[in-house]
mmCIF file of C-alpha atoms and ligand atoms in Angstrom:
data_model
loop_
_atom_site.group_PDB
_atom_site.id
_atom_site.type_symbol
_atom_site.label_atom_id
_atom_site.label_comp_id
_atom_site.label_asym_id
_atom_site.label_seq_id
_atom_site.Cartn_x
_atom_site.Cartn_y
_atom_site.Cartn_z
ATOM 1 C CA MET A 1 -4.915 -6.121 15.882
ATOM 2 C CA ASN A 2 -4.112 -9.354 14.068
ATOM 3 C CA PRO A 3 -0.464 -10.132 14.908
ATOM 4 C CA VAL A 4 0.485 -10.488 11.227
ATOM 5 C CA LEU A 5 -0.860 -7.021 10.405
ATOM 6 C CA ALA A 6 0.817 -5.620 13.540
ATOM 7 C CA GLU A 7 4.114 -7.224 12.534
ATOM 8 C CA LEU A 8 3.872 -5.808 8.998
ATOM 9 C CA HIS A 9 3.082 -2.345 10.332
ATOM 10 C CA ASP A 10 6.006 -2.436 12.788
ATOM 11 C CA LYS A 11 8.384 -3.654 10.113
ATOM 12 C CA ALA A 12 7.171 -0.960 7.710
ATOM 13 C CA ARG A 13 7.792 1.716 10.310
ATOM 14 C CA ALA A 14 11.265 0.345 10.944
ATOM 15 C CA VAL A 15 12.328 0.232 7.284
ATOM 16 C CA LEU A 16 10.682 3.386 5.939
ATOM 17 C CA ASP A 17 12.300 6.793 5.952
ATOM 18 C CA PRO A 18 10.408 8.490 8.859
ATOM 19 C CA VAL A 19 9.292 11.274 6.480
ATOM 20 C CA HIS A 20 7.662 8.725 4.200
ATOM 21 C CA TYR A 21 6.234 6.729 7.111
ATOM 22 C CA ASP A 22 4.551 9.912 8.330
ATOM 23 C CA PHE A 23 3.222 10.676 4.834
ATOM 24 C CA PHE A 24 1.565 7.255 4.749
ATOM 25 C CA ALA A 25 0.425 7.112 8.377
ATOM 26 C CA GLY A 26 -0.628 10.704 8.900
ATOM 27 C CA GLY A 27 -3.947 12.460 8.713
ATOM 28 C CA VAL A 28 -5.263 15.982 8.593
ATOM 29 C CA GLY A 29 -5.253 18.410 11.538
ATOM 30 C CA ASP A 30 -5.280 16.838 14.995
ATOM 31 C CA GLU A 31 -5.875 13.420 13.403
ATOM 32 C CA VAL A 32 -9.196 13.034 15.231
ATOM 33 C CA VAL A 33 -10.863 11.455 12.191
ATOM 34 C CA LEU A 34 -7.863 9.230 11.514
ATOM 35 C CA ALA A 35 -8.276 7.688 14.981
ATOM 36 C CA ASP A 36 -12.078 7.662 14.859
ATOM 37 C CA ASN A 37 -12.160 5.634 11.645
ATOM 38 C CA GLU A 38 -10.742 2.673 13.560
ATOM 39 C CA ALA A 39 -12.508 3.458 16.851
ATOM 40 C CA ALA A 40 -15.930 3.435 15.149
ATOM 41 C CA PHE A 41 -15.619 -0.309 14.562
ATOM 42 C CA ARG A 42 -14.838 -0.881 18.243
ATOM 43 C CA ARG A 43 -18.101 0.868 19.213
ATOM 44 C CA LEU A 44 -20.168 -1.809 17.490
ATOM 45 C CA ALA A 45 -20.882 -5.468 18.154
ATOM 46 C CA LEU A 46 -22.423 -8.232 16.061
ATOM 47 C CA LEU A 47 -25.274 -10.468 17.224
ATOM 48 C CA PRO A 48 -24.645 -13.725 15.354
ATOM 49 C CA ARG A 49 -27.548 -15.729 13.984
ATOM 50 C CA VAL A 50 -27.434 -19.463 14.654
ATOM 51 C CA LEU A 51 -28.486 -22.711 12.956
ATOM 52 C CA ARG A 52 -28.882 -21.127 9.559
ATOM 53 C CA GLY A 53 -27.192 -23.926 7.707
ATOM 54 C CA ASN A 54 -25.720 -21.518 5.167
ATOM 55 C CA GLY A 55 -22.407 -22.276 3.539
ATOM 56 C CA ILE A 56 -19.797 -19.546 3.423
ATOM 57 C CA SER A 57 -19.189 -17.514 0.310
ATOM 58 C CA GLN A 58 -15.593 -17.768 -0.855
ATOM 59 C CA ASP A 59 -15.584 -14.145 -2.009
ATOM 60 C CA LEU A 60 -13.488 -11.539 -0.244
ATOM 61 C CA PRO A 61 -15.529 -8.335 -0.534
ATOM 62 C CA VAL A 62 -12.416 -6.183 -0.564
ATOM 63 C CA LEU A 63 -10.864 -3.653 -2.931
ATOM 64 C CA ILE A 64 -7.434 -2.132 -2.601
ATOM 65 C CA SER A 65 -8.097 1.583 -2.107
ATOM 66 C CA PRO A 66 -6.061 4.009 -4.192
ATOM 67 C CA THR A 67 -2.974 5.274 -2.406
ATOM 68 C CA ALA A 68 -0.274 7.430 -3.942
ATOM 69 C CA PHE A 69 3.438 6.794 -4.451
ATOM 70 C CA HIS A 70 3.960 3.090 -3.788
ATOM 71 C CA ARG A 71 7.609 3.364 -4.810
ATOM 72 C CA LEU A 72 8.156 5.375 -1.643
ATOM 73 C CA ALA A 73 7.239 2.174 0.183
ATOM 74 C CA HIS A 74 9.109 -0.362 -1.954
ATOM 75 C CA PRO A 75 11.259 -0.194 -5.108
ATOM 76 C CA ASP A 76 8.749 -2.347 -7.037
ATOM 77 C CA GLY A 77 5.971 0.050 -6.033
ATOM 78 C CA GLU A 78 2.599 -0.424 -7.696
ATOM 79 C CA LEU A 79 3.927 -3.389 -9.704
ATOM 80 C CA ALA A 80 4.264 -5.375 -6.488
ATOM 81 C CA THR A 81 0.822 -4.300 -5.310
ATOM 82 C CA ALA A 82 -0.726 -5.266 -8.644
ATOM 83 C CA ARG A 83 0.930 -8.692 -8.640
ATOM 84 C CA ALA A 84 -0.168 -9.330 -5.063
ATOM 85 C CA ALA A 85 -3.757 -8.299 -5.671
ATOM 86 C CA GLY A 86 -4.611 -11.541 -7.507
ATOM 87 C CA GLY A 87 -8.350 -11.471 -8.094
ATOM 88 C CA THR A 88 -8.853 -8.528 -5.734
ATOM 89 C CA THR A 89 -9.745 -5.289 -7.528
ATOM 90 C CA LEU A 90 -6.903 -2.788 -7.363
ATOM 91 C CA VAL A 91 -7.958 0.838 -7.532
ATOM 92 C CA SER A 92 -4.769 2.383 -8.805
ATOM 93 C CA SER A 93 -4.072 5.978 -7.803
ATOM 94 C CA MET A 94 -3.694 8.598 -10.491
ATOM 95 C CA ALA A 95 -0.649 9.580 -8.403
ATOM 96 C CA SER A 96 1.066 6.237 -8.920
ATOM 97 C CA THR A 97 4.824 6.054 -9.333
ATOM 98 C CA VAL A 98 4.414 3.440 -12.084
ATOM 99 C CA PRO A 99 2.426 4.302 -15.249
ATOM 100 C CA ILE A 100 -1.074 2.849 -15.306
ATOM 101 C CA ALA A 101 -0.325 0.712 -18.389
ATOM 102 C CA GLU A 102 2.441 -1.090 -16.481
ATOM 103 C CA VAL A 103 0.244 -1.498 -13.401
ATOM 104 C CA VAL A 104 -2.467 -3.179 -15.465
ATOM 105 C CA ALA A 105 0.087 -5.355 -17.274
ATOM 106 C CA ALA A 106 1.405 -6.615 -13.924
ATOM 107 C CA ALA A 107 -2.059 -7.360 -12.525
ATOM 108 C CA THR A 108 -3.972 -10.591 -12.942
ATOM 109 C CA GLY A 109 -7.262 -9.169 -11.667
ATOM 110 C CA PRO A 110 -9.297 -6.047 -12.400
ATOM 111 C CA VAL A 111 -7.650 -2.631 -12.151
ATOM 112 C CA TRP A 112 -9.702 0.538 -11.761
ATOM 113 C CA PHE A 113 -8.211 3.994 -12.282
ATOM 114 C CA GLN A 114 -8.634 6.656 -9.583
ATOM 115 C CA LEU A 115 -8.908 10.156 -10.976
ATOM 116 C CA TYR A 116 -8.717 13.651 -9.577
ATOM 117 C CA VAL A 117 -10.583 15.731 -12.163
ATOM 118 C CA GLN A 118 -8.079 18.310 -13.399
ATOM 119 C CA PRO A 119 -9.327 21.847 -13.980
ATOM 120 C CA ASP A 120 -7.957 21.537 -17.521
ATOM 121 C CA MET A 121 -10.421 19.054 -19.033
ATOM 122 C CA ASP A 122 -7.980 18.240 -21.840
ATOM 123 C CA VAL A 123 -5.556 16.913 -19.230
ATOM 124 C CA THR A 124 -8.387 15.033 -17.537
ATOM 125 C CA GLU A 125 -9.479 13.505 -20.834
ATOM 126 C CA ALA A 126 -5.920 12.485 -21.662
ATOM 127 C CA LEU A 127 -5.718 10.684 -18.307
ATOM 128 C CA VAL A 128 -8.981 8.902 -19.045
ATOM 129 C CA ARG A 129 -7.602 7.765 -22.415
ATOM 130 C CA ARG A 130 -4.481 6.420 -20.701
ATOM 131 C CA ALA A 131 -6.665 4.456 -18.305
ATOM 132 C CA GLU A 132 -8.812 3.122 -21.144
ATOM 133 C CA ARG A 133 -5.850 2.154 -23.306
ATOM 134 C CA ALA A 134 -4.246 0.415 -20.340
ATOM 135 C CA GLY A 135 -7.360 -1.743 -19.906
ATOM 136 C CA CYS A 136 -8.788 -0.311 -16.685
ATOM 137 C CA ALA A 137 -12.280 -1.577 -15.977
ATOM 138 C CA ALA A 138 -13.681 1.511 -14.223
ATOM 139 C CA LEU A 139 -12.902 5.085 -13.219
ATOM 140 C CA VAL A 140 -13.088 6.128 -9.588
ATOM 141 C CA VAL A 141 -13.430 9.888 -9.318
ATOM 142 C CA THR A 142 -12.285 11.186 -5.953
ATOM 143 C CA VAL A 143 -14.615 13.994 -4.923
ATOM 144 C CA ASP A 144 -13.543 14.754 -1.356
ATOM 145 C CA SER A 145 -10.524 16.856 -2.280
ATOM 146 C CA PRO A 146 -11.460 20.335 -3.514
ATOM 147 C CA VAL A 147 -8.170 21.383 -1.904
ATOM 148 C CA PHE A 148 -5.288 19.422 -0.399
ATOM 149 C CA GLY A 149 -5.714 18.308 3.195
ATOM 150 C CA ARG A 150 -3.211 19.968 5.542
ATOM 151 C CA HIS A 151 -1.088 17.224 6.994
ATOM 152 C CA ARG A 152 0.895 18.566 9.928
ATOM 153 C CA ARG A 153 3.392 15.718 9.800
ATOM 154 C CA ASP A 154 4.284 16.533 6.171
ATOM 155 C CA ILE A 155 4.469 20.253 6.909
ATOM 156 C CA ALA A 156 6.788 19.619 9.852
ATOM 157 C CA HIS A 157 9.072 17.491 7.644
ATOM 158 C CA GLY A 158 8.912 19.902 4.711
ATOM 159 C CA PHE A 159 7.691 17.006 2.550
ATOM 160 C CA HIS A 160 6.403 18.627 -0.649
ATOM 161 C CA ASP A 161 7.683 16.510 -3.505
ATOM 162 C CA LEU A 162 8.960 13.079 -4.405
ATOM 163 C CA PRO A 163 12.635 12.216 -4.128
ATOM 164 C CA ALA A 164 14.751 12.287 -7.304
ATOM 165 C CA GLY A 165 13.987 9.336 -9.557
ATOM 166 C CA LEU A 166 10.338 9.014 -8.528
ATOM 167 C CA ALA A 167 7.502 10.762 -10.308
ATOM 168 C CA ALA A 168 3.739 10.864 -10.703
ATOM 169 C CA GLU A 169 4.120 8.818 -13.887
ATOM 170 C CA ASN A 170 0.581 9.174 -15.199
ATOM 171 C CA MET A 171 1.151 12.902 -15.571
ATOM 172 C CA ARG A 172 4.206 12.447 -17.803
ATOM 173 C CA ASP A 173 3.939 14.569 -20.985
ATOM 174 C CA LEU A 174 0.580 15.942 -19.842
ATOM 175 C CA ALA A 175 1.349 18.520 -17.202
ATOM 176 C CA GLY A 176 4.785 17.539 -15.982
ATOM 177 C CA VAL A 177 5.535 14.761 -13.537
ATOM 178 C CA ALA A 178 6.003 16.772 -10.342
ATOM 179 C CA LEU A 179 3.389 16.367 -7.629
ATOM 180 C CA ARG A 180 2.407 19.974 -7.828
ATOM 181 C CA ASN A 181 1.233 19.280 -11.384
ATOM 182 C CA ILE A 182 -1.626 17.246 -9.964
ATOM 183 C CA GLU A 183 -4.190 19.895 -9.203
ATOM 184 C CA MET A 184 -7.138 19.772 -6.882
ATOM 185 C CA SER A 185 -9.775 22.376 -7.549
ATOM 186 C CA PRO A 186 -12.842 23.674 -5.696
ATOM 187 C CA ALA A 187 -14.287 24.506 -9.126
ATOM 188 C CA VAL A 188 -14.868 20.811 -9.893
ATOM 189 C CA SER A 189 -18.615 20.085 -9.948
ATOM 190 C CA TRP A 190 -21.256 17.563 -11.017
ATOM 191 C CA GLU A 191 -20.966 19.096 -14.494
ATOM 192 C CA HIS A 192 -17.436 17.727 -14.719
ATOM 193 C CA LEU A 193 -18.774 14.299 -13.853
ATOM 194 C CA ASP A 194 -21.320 14.622 -16.652
ATOM 195 C CA ARG A 195 -18.546 15.613 -19.038
ATOM 196 C CA LEU A 196 -16.594 12.544 -17.994
ATOM 197 C CA ARG A 197 -19.625 10.428 -18.805
ATOM 198 C CA ASP A 198 -19.647 11.990 -22.253
ATOM 199 C CA VAL A 199 -16.011 11.155 -22.941
ATOM 200 C CA THR A 200 -15.870 7.568 -21.680
ATOM 201 C CA THR A 201 -17.999 4.470 -21.551
ATOM 202 C CA LEU A 202 -16.117 3.191 -18.502
ATOM 203 C CA PRO A 203 -18.290 2.805 -15.400
ATOM 204 C CA LEU A 204 -17.831 5.863 -13.160
ATOM 205 C CA TRP A 205 -17.652 5.606 -9.384
ATOM 206 C CA VAL A 206 -17.430 8.515 -6.978
ATOM 207 C CA LYS A 207 -15.170 8.190 -3.935
ATOM 208 C CA GLY A 208 -15.366 10.399 -0.888
ATOM 209 C CA VAL A 209 -19.100 10.753 -0.340
ATOM 210 C CA LEU A 210 -20.337 11.248 3.242
ATOM 211 C CA HIS A 211 -23.619 13.189 2.871
ATOM 212 C CA PRO A 212 -26.623 11.045 1.860
ATOM 213 C CA GLN A 213 -27.878 13.799 -0.461
ATOM 214 C CA ASP A 214 -24.600 13.664 -2.398
ATOM 215 C CA ALA A 215 -25.084 9.934 -2.769
ATOM 216 C CA VAL A 216 -28.543 10.579 -4.209
ATOM 217 C CA LEU A 217 -27.090 13.169 -6.598
ATOM 218 C CA ALA A 218 -24.377 10.730 -7.628
ATOM 219 C CA VAL A 219 -26.973 8.099 -8.490
ATOM 220 C CA GLY A 220 -28.908 10.730 -10.438
ATOM 221 C CA HIS A 221 -25.748 11.514 -12.405
ATOM 222 C CA GLY A 222 -25.479 7.888 -13.424
ATOM 223 C CA VAL A 223 -22.612 6.601 -11.306
ATOM 224 C CA ALA A 224 -21.950 2.884 -11.138
ATOM 225 C CA GLY A 225 -21.165 3.010 -7.433
ATOM 226 C CA VAL A 226 -20.390 5.173 -4.429
ATOM 227 C CA VAL A 227 -17.441 4.933 -2.043
ATOM 228 C CA VAL A 228 -18.225 6.217 1.439
ATOM 229 C CA SER A 229 -14.858 7.551 2.504
ATOM 230 C CA ASN A 230 -13.240 10.392 4.402
ATOM 231 C CA HIS A 231 -9.962 9.740 2.604
ATOM 232 C CA GLY A 232 -8.538 7.880 5.584
ATOM 233 C CA GLY A 233 -8.857 10.975 7.784
ATOM 234 C CA ARG A 234 -6.658 13.019 5.466
ATOM 235 C CA GLN A 235 -8.980 15.757 4.227
ATOM 236 C CA LEU A 236 -11.220 17.416 6.868
ATOM 237 C CA ASP A 237 -10.752 16.709 10.552
ATOM 238 C CA LEU A 238 -14.390 17.443 11.371
ATOM 239 C CA VAL A 239 -16.154 14.651 9.552
ATOM 240 C CA PRO A 240 -17.595 11.454 11.014
ATOM 241 C CA ALA A 241 -15.840 8.139 10.865
ATOM 242 C CA SER A 242 -16.597 6.512 7.521
ATOM 243 C CA LEU A 243 -18.421 3.687 9.281
ATOM 244 C CA ASP A 244 -20.703 6.149 11.090
ATOM 245 C CA ALA A 245 -21.608 7.817 7.790
ATOM 246 C CA LEU A 246 -22.331 4.519 6.033
ATOM 247 C CA PRO A 247 -25.919 3.616 7.079
ATOM 248 C CA ALA A 248 -27.480 6.915 5.962
ATOM 249 C CA VAL A 249 -25.765 6.676 2.582
ATOM 250 C CA VAL A 250 -26.876 3.064 2.169
ATOM 251 C CA ASP A 251 -30.449 4.102 2.966
ATOM 252 C CA ALA A 252 -30.334 7.023 0.542
ATOM 253 C CA VAL A 253 -28.943 4.904 -2.283
ATOM 254 C CA ALA A 254 -31.590 2.253 -1.566
ATOM 255 C CA GLY A 255 -29.866 -0.522 -3.500
ATOM 256 C CA ARG A 256 -29.696 1.367 -6.802
ATOM 257 C CA VAL A 257 -25.896 1.085 -6.967
ATOM 258 C CA PRO A 258 -23.320 -0.653 -4.769
ATOM 259 C CA VAL A 259 -21.871 1.240 -1.811
ATOM 260 C CA VAL A 260 -18.273 0.587 -0.787
ATOM 261 C CA LEU A 261 -16.794 1.802 2.499
ATOM 262 C CA ASP A 262 -13.189 2.636 3.251
ATOM 263 C CA GLY A 263 -11.404 4.035 6.287
ATOM 264 C CA GLY A 264 -10.126 2.173 9.319
ATOM 265 C CA VAL A 265 -10.793 -1.374 8.100
ATOM 266 C CA ARG A 266 -8.180 -3.486 9.865
ATOM 267 C CA SER A 267 -9.672 -6.945 10.319
ATOM 268 C CA GLY A 268 -12.109 -9.507 9.015
ATOM 269 C CA GLY A 269 -14.455 -8.433 11.815
ATOM 270 C CA ASP A 270 -14.352 -4.855 10.519
ATOM 271 C CA ILE A 271 -15.246 -6.107 7.038
ATOM 272 C CA ALA A 272 -18.183 -8.024 8.498
ATOM 273 C CA LEU A 273 -19.477 -4.976 10.400
ATOM 274 C CA ALA A 274 -19.340 -2.790 7.294
ATOM 275 C CA LEU A 275 -21.154 -5.417 5.241
ATOM 276 C CA ALA A 276 -23.793 -5.845 7.928
ATOM 277 C CA LEU A 277 -24.394 -2.079 7.754
ATOM 278 C CA GLY A 278 -25.023 -2.352 4.035
ATOM 279 C CA ALA A 279 -21.664 -1.985 2.303
ATOM 280 C CA SER A 280 -21.169 -4.217 -0.730
ATOM 281 C CA ALA A 281 -17.421 -4.286 -0.111
ATOM 282 C CA VAL A 282 -14.700 -2.405 1.747
ATOM 283 C CA GLY A 283 -11.531 -0.667 0.618
ATOM 284 C CA ILE A 284 -8.191 -1.157 2.347
ATOM 285 C CA GLY A 285 -5.670 1.692 2.384
ATOM 286 C CA ARG A 286 -2.792 1.821 4.844
ATOM 287 C CA PRO A 287 -2.510 -1.907 5.698
ATOM 288 C CA VAL A 288 -1.602 -2.532 2.046
ATOM 289 C CA LEU A 289 1.105 0.123 2.283
ATOM 290 C CA TRP A 290 2.492 -1.517 5.434
ATOM 291 C CA GLY A 291 2.583 -4.899 3.742
ATOM 292 C CA LEU A 292 4.269 -3.385 0.693
ATOM 293 C CA ALA A 293 6.899 -1.528 2.704
ATOM 294 C CA ALA A 294 7.594 -4.522 4.930
ATOM 295 C CA ASP A 295 7.876 -7.218 2.306
ATOM 296 C CA GLY A 296 6.895 -6.038 -1.181
ATOM 297 C CA GLU A 297 4.518 -8.250 -3.144
ATOM 298 C CA GLN A 298 4.640 -10.952 -0.475
ATOM 299 C CA GLY A 299 3.712 -8.455 2.232
ATOM 300 C CA VAL A 300 0.639 -7.212 0.368
ATOM 301 C CA ARG A 301 -0.401 -10.804 -0.274
ATOM 302 C CA ARG A 302 -0.141 -11.552 3.445
ATOM 303 C CA VAL A 303 -2.407 -8.612 4.270
ATOM 304 C CA LEU A 304 -5.085 -9.878 1.883
ATOM 305 C CA ASP A 305 -4.695 -13.464 3.096
ATOM 306 C CA VAL A 306 -5.121 -12.471 6.737
ATOM 307 C CA LEU A 307 -8.219 -10.418 5.969
ATOM 308 C CA ARG A 308 -9.705 -13.242 3.875
ATOM 309 C CA ASP A 309 -9.067 -15.814 6.580
ATOM 310 C CA GLU A 310 -10.506 -13.624 9.356
ATOM 311 C CA TYR A 311 -13.519 -12.546 7.332
ATOM 312 C CA ARG A 312 -14.488 -16.107 6.427
ATOM 313 C CA HIS A 313 -14.156 -17.153 10.047
ATOM 314 C CA VAL A 314 -16.418 -14.316 11.251
ATOM 315 C CA LEU A 315 -18.896 -15.039 8.468
ATOM 316 C CA ALA A 316 -19.086 -18.690 9.487
ATOM 317 C CA MET A 317 -19.645 -17.642 13.109
ATOM 318 C CA CYS A 318 -22.517 -15.392 12.007
ATOM 319 C CA GLY A 319 -24.423 -17.937 9.960
ATOM 320 C CA GLY A 320 -23.067 -16.953 6.549
ATOM 321 C CA GLU A 321 -25.149 -13.816 6.154
ATOM 322 C CA LEU A 322 -24.777 -10.299 7.533
ATOM 323 C CA THR A 323 -27.681 -7.898 8.007
ATOM 324 C CA ARG A 324 -28.164 -4.609 9.808
ATOM 325 C CA ASP A 325 -30.377 -6.083 12.542
ATOM 326 C CA MET A 326 -27.304 -8.012 13.713
ATOM 327 C CA VAL A 327 -25.392 -4.808 14.567
ATOM 328 C CA VAL A 328 -25.748 -3.359 18.060
ATOM 329 C CA ALA A 329 -23.908 -0.691 20.028
ATOM 330 C CA ARG A 330 -21.225 -2.017 22.328
ATOM 331 C CA CYS A 331 -22.191 -0.985 25.858
HETATM 332 C C1 FMN B 1 -0.674 7.576 1.883
HETATM 333 C C2 FMN B 1 -2.051 7.691 1.309
HETATM 334 C C3 FMN B 1 -2.221 8.115 0.008
HETATM 335 C C4 FMN B 1 -3.509 8.211 -0.527
HETATM 336 N N1 FMN B 1 -3.641 8.560 -1.829
HETATM 337 C C5 FMN B 1 -4.873 8.624 -2.380
HETATM 338 C C6 FMN B 1 -5.031 8.931 -3.748
HETATM 339 O O1 FMN B 1 -4.075 9.119 -4.464
HETATM 340 N N2 FMN B 1 -6.295 8.997 -4.223
HETATM 341 C C7 FMN B 1 -7.402 8.782 -3.442
HETATM 342 O O2 FMN B 1 -8.527 8.862 -3.908
HETATM 343 N N3 FMN B 1 -7.264 8.455 -2.139
HETATM 344 C C8 FMN B 1 -6.043 8.365 -1.594
HETATM 345 N N4 FMN B 1 -5.903 8.009 -0.298
HETATM 346 C C9 FMN B 1 -7.095 7.633 0.490
HETATM 347 C C10 FMN B 1 -7.370 6.117 0.351
HETATM 348 O O3 FMN B 1 -7.835 5.819 -0.925
HETATM 349 C C11 FMN B 1 -8.399 5.616 1.351
HETATM 350 O O4 FMN B 1 -9.562 6.410 1.254
HETATM 351 C C12 FMN B 1 -7.939 5.574 2.796
HETATM 352 O O5 FMN B 1 -6.577 5.289 2.884
HETATM 353 C C13 FMN B 1 -8.724 4.515 3.543
HETATM 354 O O6 FMN B 1 -8.410 4.525 4.879
HETATM 355 P P1 FMN B 1 -7.388 3.493 5.580
HETATM 356 O O7 FMN B 1 -6.017 3.935 5.192
HETATM 357 O O8 FMN B 1 -7.694 3.716 7.022
HETATM 358 O O9 FMN B 1 -7.715 2.088 5.111
HETATM 359 C C14 FMN B 1 -4.627 7.911 0.266
HETATM 360 C C15 FMN B 1 -4.455 7.465 1.584
HETATM 361 C C16 FMN B 1 -3.188 7.351 2.100
HETATM 362 C C17 FMN B 1 -3.035 6.856 3.508
HETATM 363 C C1 LIG B 2 -0.248 16.399 -5.197
HETATM 364 C C2 LIG B 2 -0.288 15.010 -4.787
HETATM 365 C C3 LIG B 2 -1.539 14.357 -5.143
HETATM 366 C C4 LIG B 2 -1.570 13.022 -4.563
HETATM 367 C C5 LIG B 2 -2.625 12.916 -3.559
HETATM 368 C C6 LIG B 2 -2.469 11.728 -2.738
HETATM 369 C C7 LIG B 2 -3.555 11.677 -1.749
HETATM 370 O O1 LIG B 2 -4.713 11.649 -2.095
HETATM 371 C C8 LIG B 2 -3.249 11.636 -0.344
HETATM 372 O O2 LIG B 2 -4.171 11.498 0.465
HETATM 373 O O3 LIG B 2 -2.060 11.747 -0.010
#
């Protein structure tokens, strides 16, 4: 791992309450998928192309993936993350510990709102209005969570709710601010997505797609983009690594909408591999939390800077362009 990211992770572990460290770090079940998300990148190699004479794009094809409860990591919470994001799109969790309006006000770049559709569509619609009023540029509907993942680390610690003084602020005055007021429901369906499209003009993304047929359905239901994700190994410990699920989804979508990958991205090389396999961009989850816990806004900025620097270096080494024919299995 890049020594800066390793240092930020180690510092985060040292400063965080172990219960909160385990909430951030942990996965579902035996944590097979959690480990495989990172291991999948190590199974692949890139065959660089030479003498292409391409310049290097200055873009960093990265989004900050939505993660809950940033004030567990640092007192400034999502405000620090938003300030650090700069031009990088921040997908702000519905379960943020700062209200979405304040997150957007602190950001200088685009903020998208991540939504768990609530079984009570009035509550869902009220959340959408909050996101719209705040100035969010898109809605990211997380679809991989019909029920909560069972996280053994949290169960062992008895971690069920936020400490006093912290709350799921976007739920305030809607359904109460306690975590248990955010509901996940197996009754949520494509019909709910259609209803969302009726109540907002914001572009709708779906996050948590692994099956290519679901990606096709998502396109048919008019989504603006698809996030291939297994929720950082936190939902079902039987699924493939996100990276392994990516190519089939890219093929199924066939360029009709962008496909973003998240899960296990830890370096510029990982970003390059995902892009070569057809992702338009990648999402970063835990490394942002480690940066935030270690050093607040500055820590998150360092994470993004390291990834940008590494990615540009790899891109230059590969001739400025990444395509699937450049990806081979590592023997
Ligand atoms: C502590 C934690 C909280 C998360 N909270 C949310 C959330 O509120 N909404 C959501 O859609 N995904 C959530 N995720 C999943 C992330 O958006 C993302 O899919 C995952 O972290 C990517 O994997 P990575 O951590 O290996 O980069 C969470 C992940 C973690 C680790
Ligand atoms: C009841 C808490 C809802 C927040 C969910 C956060 C999340 O998605 C996670 O993986 O943790």
